[in-house]
PDB file of C-alpha atoms in Angstrom:
ATOM      1  CA  MET A 138     103.796 126.101  49.401  1.00  0.00           C
ATOM      2  CA  TYR A 139     103.031 124.217  46.190  1.00  0.00           C
ATOM      3  CA  ASP A 140     105.601 121.484  45.436  1.00  0.00           C
ATOM      4  CA  PHE A 141     106.087 121.396  41.673  1.00  0.00           C
ATOM      5  CA  ARG A 142     108.188 118.224  41.952  1.00  0.00           C
ATOM      6  CA  LYS A 143     105.091 116.278  42.992  1.00  0.00           C
ATOM      7  CA  SER A 144     102.795 117.781  40.382  1.00  0.00           C
ATOM      8  CA  VAL A 145     100.994 115.995  37.568  1.00  0.00           C
ATOM      9  CA  VAL A 146     101.582 117.939  34.345  1.00  0.00           C
ATOM     10  CA  TYR A 147      99.268 117.297  31.376  1.00  0.00           C
ATOM     11  CA  GLN A 148     100.480 118.544  28.002  1.00  0.00           C
ATOM     12  CA  ILE A 149      97.850 120.008  25.691  1.00  0.00           C
ATOM     13  CA  TYR A 150      98.342 120.699  21.997  1.00  0.00           C
ATOM     14  CA  PRO A 151      95.383 123.059  21.504  1.00  0.00           C
ATOM     15  CA  LYS A 152      95.131 122.538  17.748  1.00  0.00           C
ATOM     16  CA  SER A 153      94.053 118.898  18.148  1.00  0.00           C
ATOM     17  CA  PHE A 154      92.578 118.892  21.656  1.00  0.00           C
ATOM     18  CA  CYS A 155      88.934 120.025  21.448  1.00  0.00           C
ATOM     19  CA  ASP A 156      87.148 121.985  18.726  1.00  0.00           C
ATOM     20  CA  THR A 157      84.218 124.068  19.994  1.00  0.00           C
ATOM     21  CA  ASN A 158      83.365 126.056  16.865  1.00  0.00           C
ATOM     22  CA  GLY A 159      83.407 123.335  14.228  1.00  0.00           C
ATOM     23  CA  ASP A 160      86.272 124.694  12.137  1.00  0.00           C
ATOM     24  CA  GLY A 161      88.296 121.500  12.449  1.00  0.00           C
ATOM     25  CA  LEU A 162      90.869 122.966  14.837  1.00  0.00           C
ATOM     26  CA  GLY A 163      90.979 122.780  18.602  1.00  0.00           C
ATOM     27  CA  ASP A 164      90.761 126.036  20.513  1.00  0.00           C
ATOM     28  CA  LEU A 165      91.148 127.614  23.943  1.00  0.00           C
ATOM     29  CA  ARG A 166      87.450 127.287  24.702  1.00  0.00           C
ATOM     30  CA  GLY A 167      87.876 123.578  24.068  1.00  0.00           C
ATOM     31  CA  VAL A 168      90.496 123.382  26.810  1.00  0.00           C
ATOM     32  CA  THR A 169      88.225 125.240  29.213  1.00  0.00           C
ATOM     33  CA  ALA A 170      85.383 122.851  28.352  1.00  0.00           C
ATOM     34  CA  LYS A 171      87.513 119.878  29.443  1.00  0.00           C
ATOM     35  CA  LEU A 172      88.788 121.250  32.755  1.00  0.00           C
ATOM     36  CA  ASP A 173      86.388 119.190  34.860  1.00  0.00           C
ATOM     37  CA  TYR A 174      87.574 116.046  33.096  1.00  0.00           C
ATOM     38  CA  LEU A 175      91.215 117.026  33.594  1.00  0.00           C
ATOM     39  CA  LYS A 176      90.494 117.572  37.273  1.00  0.00           C
ATOM     40  CA  THR A 177      89.178 113.997  37.590  1.00  0.00           C
ATOM     41  CA  LEU A 178      92.499 112.782  36.159  1.00  0.00           C
ATOM     42  CA  GLY A 179      94.346 114.480  39.007  1.00  0.00           C
ATOM     43  CA  VAL A 180      96.018 117.092  36.817  1.00  0.00           C
ATOM     44  CA  ASP A 181      97.846 119.877  38.678  1.00  0.00           C
ATOM     45  CA  TYR A 182      99.208 121.774  35.660  1.00  0.00           C
ATOM     46  CA  ILE A 183      98.092 121.997  32.065  1.00  0.00           C
ATOM     47  CA  TRP A 184     101.106 122.596  29.841  1.00  0.00           C
ATOM     48  CA  MET A 185      99.881 124.536  26.812  1.00  0.00           C
ATOM     49  CA  THR A 186     101.959 124.284  23.643  1.00  0.00           C
ATOM     50  CA  PRO A 187     102.179 127.570  21.685  1.00  0.00           C
ATOM     51  CA  PHE A 188      98.943 129.284  20.678  1.00  0.00           C
ATOM     52  CA  PHE A 189     100.564 132.638  19.936  1.00  0.00           C
ATOM     53  CA  VAL A 190     100.276 134.426  16.586  1.00  0.00           C
ATOM     54  CA  SER A 191     102.283 132.331  14.131  1.00  0.00           C
ATOM     55  CA  PRO A 192     102.464 131.487  10.422  1.00  0.00           C
ATOM     56  CA  GLN A 193     102.521 127.835  11.578  1.00  0.00           C
ATOM     57  CA  CYS A 194     105.650 126.829   9.654  1.00  0.00           C
ATOM     58  CA  ASP A 195     106.609 124.775  12.719  1.00  0.00           C
ATOM     59  CA  ASN A 196     103.254 124.095  14.402  1.00  0.00           C
ATOM     60  CA  GLY A 197     103.301 127.330  16.380  1.00  0.00           C
ATOM     61  CA  TYR A 198     106.917 127.092  17.505  1.00  0.00           C
ATOM     62  CA  ASP A 199     107.636 129.926  15.061  1.00  0.00           C
ATOM     63  CA  VAL A 200     106.204 132.790  17.085  1.00  0.00           C
ATOM     64  CA  ALA A 201     105.373 136.045  15.321  1.00  0.00           C
ATOM     65  CA  ASP A 202     103.903 137.777  18.399  1.00  0.00           C
ATOM     66  CA  TYR A 203     104.579 136.625  21.973  1.00  0.00           C
ATOM     67  CA  ARG A 204     101.779 138.692  23.495  1.00  0.00           C
ATOM     68  CA  ASN A 205      98.801 137.828  21.315  1.00  0.00           C
ATOM     69  CA  ILE A 206      96.602 134.802  20.692  1.00  0.00           C
ATOM     70  CA  ASP A 207      96.466 133.365  17.185  1.00  0.00           C
ATOM     71  CA  PRO A 208      92.828 133.973  16.134  1.00  0.00           C
ATOM     72  CA  ARG A 209      92.481 130.336  15.034  1.00  0.00           C
ATOM     73  CA  PHE A 210      92.653 129.418  18.749  1.00  0.00           C
ATOM     74  CA  GLY A 211      90.427 132.171  20.110  1.00  0.00           C
ATOM     75  CA  THR A 212      90.863 135.476  21.892  1.00  0.00           C
ATOM     76  CA  MET A 213      92.669 136.903  24.895  1.00  0.00           C
ATOM     77  CA  GLU A 214      89.321 136.861  26.681  1.00  0.00           C
ATOM     78  CA  ASP A 215      89.123 133.117  26.011  1.00  0.00           C
ATOM     79  CA  PHE A 216      92.564 132.661  27.546  1.00  0.00           C
ATOM     80  CA  GLU A 217      91.729 134.768  30.596  1.00  0.00           C
ATOM     81  CA  THR A 218      88.577 132.680  31.088  1.00  0.00           C
ATOM     82  CA  LEU A 219      90.666 129.510  30.835  1.00  0.00           C
ATOM     83  CA  CYS A 220      93.067 130.756  33.525  1.00  0.00           C
ATOM     84  CA  ARG A 221      90.223 131.813  35.778  1.00  0.00           C
ATOM     85  CA  GLU A 222      88.318 128.535  35.408  1.00  0.00           C
ATOM     86  CA  ALA A 223      91.489 126.479  35.851  1.00  0.00           C
ATOM     87  CA  LYS A 224      92.305 128.342  39.065  1.00  0.00           C
ATOM     88  CA  ALA A 225      88.797 127.647  40.374  1.00  0.00           C
ATOM     89  CA  ARG A 226      89.600 123.940  40.015  1.00  0.00           C
ATOM     90  CA  ASP A 227      93.075 124.273  41.546  1.00  0.00           C
ATOM     91  CA  ILE A 228      94.699 123.620  38.171  1.00  0.00           C
ATOM     92  CA  ARG A 229      97.616 125.793  37.151  1.00  0.00           C
ATOM     93  CA  VAL A 230      98.372 126.924  33.606  1.00  0.00           C
ATOM     94  CA  MET A 231     101.898 126.508  32.213  1.00  0.00           C
ATOM     95  CA  LEU A 232     102.967 127.940  28.852  1.00  0.00           C
ATOM     96  CA  ASP A 233     105.486 126.654  26.338  1.00  0.00           C
ATOM     97  CA  MET A 234     107.766 129.606  25.578  1.00  0.00           C
ATOM     98  CA  VAL A 235     109.936 129.563  22.464  1.00  0.00           C
ATOM     99  CA  PHE A 236     112.799 131.917  23.188  1.00  0.00           C
ATOM    100  CA  ASN A 237     115.598 130.413  21.094  1.00  0.00           C
ATOM    101  CA  HIS A 238     114.166 132.012  17.968  1.00  0.00           C
ATOM    102  CA  THR A 239     111.238 133.959  16.556  1.00  0.00           C
ATOM    103  CA  SER A 240     109.389 133.703  13.277  1.00  0.00           C
ATOM    104  CA  THR A 241     110.758 135.712  10.379  1.00  0.00           C
ATOM    105  CA  TYR A 242     107.336 137.426  10.541  1.00  0.00           C
ATOM    106  CA  HIS A 243     108.031 138.800  14.034  1.00  0.00           C
ATOM    107  CA  GLN A 244     108.254 142.605  14.023  1.00  0.00           C
ATOM    108  CA  TRP A 245     111.769 142.433  15.480  1.00  0.00           C
ATOM    109  CA  PHE A 246     113.065 140.452  12.523  1.00  0.00           C
ATOM    110  CA  GLN A 247     111.131 142.568  10.046  1.00  0.00           C
ATOM    111  CA  LYS A 248     112.822 145.658  11.498  1.00  0.00           C
ATOM    112  CA  ALA A 249     116.170 143.873  11.301  1.00  0.00           C
ATOM    113  CA  LEU A 250     115.592 143.220   7.596  1.00  0.00           C
ATOM    114  CA  GLU A 251     114.753 146.902   7.139  1.00  0.00           C
ATOM    115  CA  GLY A 252     118.292 147.651   8.318  1.00  0.00           C
ATOM    116  CA  ASP A 253     117.587 148.832  11.874  1.00  0.00           C
ATOM    117  CA  PRO A 254     120.877 148.115  13.697  1.00  0.00           C
ATOM    118  CA  VAL A 255     119.129 147.834  17.067  1.00  0.00           C
ATOM    119  CA  TYR A 256     116.994 144.941  15.843  1.00  0.00           C
ATOM    120  CA  GLN A 257     119.733 143.402  13.723  1.00  0.00           C
ATOM    121  CA  ASP A 258     121.535 142.858  17.026  1.00  0.00           C
ATOM    122  CA  TYR A 259     118.459 141.016  18.346  1.00  0.00           C
ATOM    123  CA  TYR A 260     119.525 138.229  15.979  1.00  0.00           C
ATOM    124  CA  ILE A 261     122.778 136.653  14.875  1.00  0.00           C
ATOM    125  CA  PHE A 262     123.989 138.106  11.596  1.00  0.00           C
ATOM    126  CA  ARG A 263     127.487 137.221  10.403  1.00  0.00           C
ATOM    127  CA  PRO A 264     129.556 137.876   7.267  1.00  0.00           C
ATOM    128  CA  GLY A 265     130.441 134.888   5.135  1.00  0.00           C
ATOM    129  CA  LYS A 266     133.922 133.498   4.603  1.00  0.00           C
ATOM    130  CA  ASP A 267     136.324 135.187   2.212  1.00  0.00           C
ATOM    131  CA  ASP A 268     134.925 133.113  -0.653  1.00  0.00           C
ATOM    132  CA  GLY A 269     131.383 134.241   0.201  1.00  0.00           C
ATOM    133  CA  SER A 270     130.275 130.914   1.616  1.00  0.00           C
ATOM    134  CA  ALA A 271     128.434 130.529   4.930  1.00  0.00           C
ATOM    135  CA  PRO A 272     130.315 131.344   8.169  1.00  0.00           C
ATOM    136  CA  THR A 273     130.339 127.685   9.313  1.00  0.00           C
ATOM    137  CA  ASN A 274     129.322 124.257   8.018  1.00  0.00           C
ATOM    138  CA  TRP A 275     126.840 123.636  10.856  1.00  0.00           C
ATOM    139  CA  GLU A 276     123.699 121.707  10.011  1.00  0.00           C
ATOM    140  CA  SER A 277     120.148 122.725  10.935  1.00  0.00           C
ATOM    141  CA  LYS A 278     117.929 120.468  13.039  1.00  0.00           C
ATOM    142  CA  PHE A 279     115.576 120.605  10.049  1.00  0.00           C
ATOM    143  CA  GLY A 280     118.243 119.683   7.510  1.00  0.00           C
ATOM    144  CA  GLY A 281     120.580 121.783   5.413  1.00  0.00           C
ATOM    145  CA  GLY A 282     122.781 124.588   6.676  1.00  0.00           C
ATOM    146  CA  VAL A 283     122.012 126.914   9.586  1.00  0.00           C
ATOM    147  CA  TRP A 284     122.897 130.109   7.719  1.00  0.00           C
ATOM    148  CA  GLU A 285     120.584 132.015   5.382  1.00  0.00           C
ATOM    149  CA  TYR A 286     122.089 134.648   3.098  1.00  0.00           C
ATOM    150  CA  VAL A 287     120.600 138.153   3.040  1.00  0.00           C
ATOM    151  CA  GLU A 288     121.840 139.843  -0.119  1.00  0.00           C
ATOM    152  CA  LYS A 289     120.887 143.320   1.083  1.00  0.00           C
ATOM    153  CA  PHE A 290     123.456 143.137   3.897  1.00  0.00           C
ATOM    154  CA  ASP A 291     125.844 140.627   2.320  1.00  0.00           C
ATOM    155  CA  GLU A 292     125.516 138.693   5.564  1.00  0.00           C
ATOM    156  CA  TYR A 293     123.925 135.528   6.846  1.00  0.00           C
ATOM    157  CA  TYR A 294     121.520 135.016   9.745  1.00  0.00           C
ATOM    158  CA  LEU A 295     121.623 131.967  12.001  1.00  0.00           C
ATOM    159  CA  HIS A 296     118.680 129.544  12.201  1.00  0.00           C
ATOM    160  CA  LEU A 297     119.346 126.339  14.120  1.00  0.00           C
ATOM    161  CA  PHE A 298     115.868 125.174  13.138  1.00  0.00           C
ATOM    162  CA  ASP A 299     113.768 126.135  10.100  1.00  0.00           C
ATOM    163  CA  VAL A 300     114.888 128.966   7.821  1.00  0.00           C
ATOM    164  CA  THR A 301     111.786 130.874   8.994  1.00  0.00           C
ATOM    165  CA  GLN A 302     113.044 130.701  12.610  1.00  0.00           C
ATOM    166  CA  PRO A 303     116.005 133.083  13.035  1.00  0.00           C
ATOM    167  CA  ASP A 304     117.881 132.576  16.301  1.00  0.00           C
ATOM    168  CA  LEU A 305     117.727 135.317  18.907  1.00  0.00           C
ATOM    169  CA  ASN A 306     120.964 136.822  20.186  1.00  0.00           C
ATOM    170  CA  TRP A 307     120.995 135.931  23.898  1.00  0.00           C
ATOM    171  CA  ASP A 308     124.278 137.834  24.335  1.00  0.00           C
ATOM    172  CA  ASN A 309     122.233 141.010  23.820  1.00  0.00           C
ATOM    173  CA  GLU A 310     120.961 142.221  27.196  1.00  0.00           C
ATOM    174  CA  GLU A 311     118.063 144.027  25.516  1.00  0.00           C
ATOM    175  CA  VAL A 312     116.799 140.727  24.099  1.00  0.00           C
ATOM    176  CA  ARG A 313     116.823 139.230  27.586  1.00  0.00           C
ATOM    177  CA  LYS A 314     114.914 142.213  28.955  1.00  0.00           C
ATOM    178  CA  GLU A 315     112.287 141.947  26.211  1.00  0.00           C
ATOM    179  CA  LEU A 316     111.744 138.260  26.945  1.00  0.00           C
ATOM    180  CA  GLN A 317     111.506 138.977  30.674  1.00  0.00           C
ATOM    181  CA  LYS A 318     108.721 141.426  29.847  1.00  0.00           C
ATOM    182  CA  VAL A 319     106.933 138.671  27.916  1.00  0.00           C
ATOM    183  CA  ILE A 320     107.095 136.379  30.947  1.00  0.00           C
ATOM    184  CA  ARG A 321     105.754 139.111  33.238  1.00  0.00           C
ATOM    185  CA  PHE A 322     102.934 139.814  30.776  1.00  0.00           C
ATOM    186  CA  TRP A 323     101.677 136.220  30.951  1.00  0.00           C
ATOM    187  CA  MET A 324     102.180 136.019  34.700  1.00  0.00           C
ATOM    188  CA  GLY A 325      99.881 139.034  34.882  1.00  0.00           C
ATOM    189  CA  LYS A 326      97.261 136.974  33.054  1.00  0.00           C
ATOM    190  CA  GLY A 327      97.447 134.265  35.714  1.00  0.00           C
ATOM    191  CA  VAL A 328     100.018 131.877  34.256  1.00  0.00           C
ATOM    192  CA  LYS A 329     101.804 129.919  36.996  1.00  0.00           C
ATOM    193  CA  GLY A 330     104.547 128.080  35.135  1.00  0.00           C
ATOM    194  CA  PHE A 331     106.682 128.063  31.997  1.00  0.00           C
ATOM    195  CA  ARG A 332     108.430 125.443  29.956  1.00  0.00           C
ATOM    196  CA  PHE A 333     111.269 126.869  27.879  1.00  0.00           C
ATOM    197  CA  ASP A 334     111.600 125.260  24.459  1.00  0.00           C
ATOM    198  CA  VAL A 335     115.054 124.374  23.088  1.00  0.00           C
TER     199      VAL A 335
END
């Protein structure tokens, strides 16, 4: 049995780690290229910060698609190769999963903005106060209020972080099921650990 408590975890921010194609950005192939070096350091897990499809308003922590690789970092084949080569060196891959919110570009939020009640309930929409102001005076981690007005619905959506990062509604069982499916998807690719952001 592998004891995670005794593991050495090495965090990798792919964008600045190793560029293999000369475009100025690190990529998944760059991580694979450095696995032998990481092994000499005694690394047990590589903790990969988000490389999912994202508009990059928050350095990848605004995920637009949980199941696909942002092309700037490579392909799914590149990721599968990384997992396979890491396993051959007894290094496990751990992913940074951002499940507090999605990007406003995520298909769920786009469907919510189209008025689909199923997907509106994936997020936290609330009516304003009687005077039309935001539901609360809470402040965002990024500054300003946490509520963004959507004129079409005469309601506000919650974003504890950037305005482009609407909070998911964890009280909705369907949201939880969808995120469980995401975890199983990556486990099927060979991922052995997860770090849950915020």
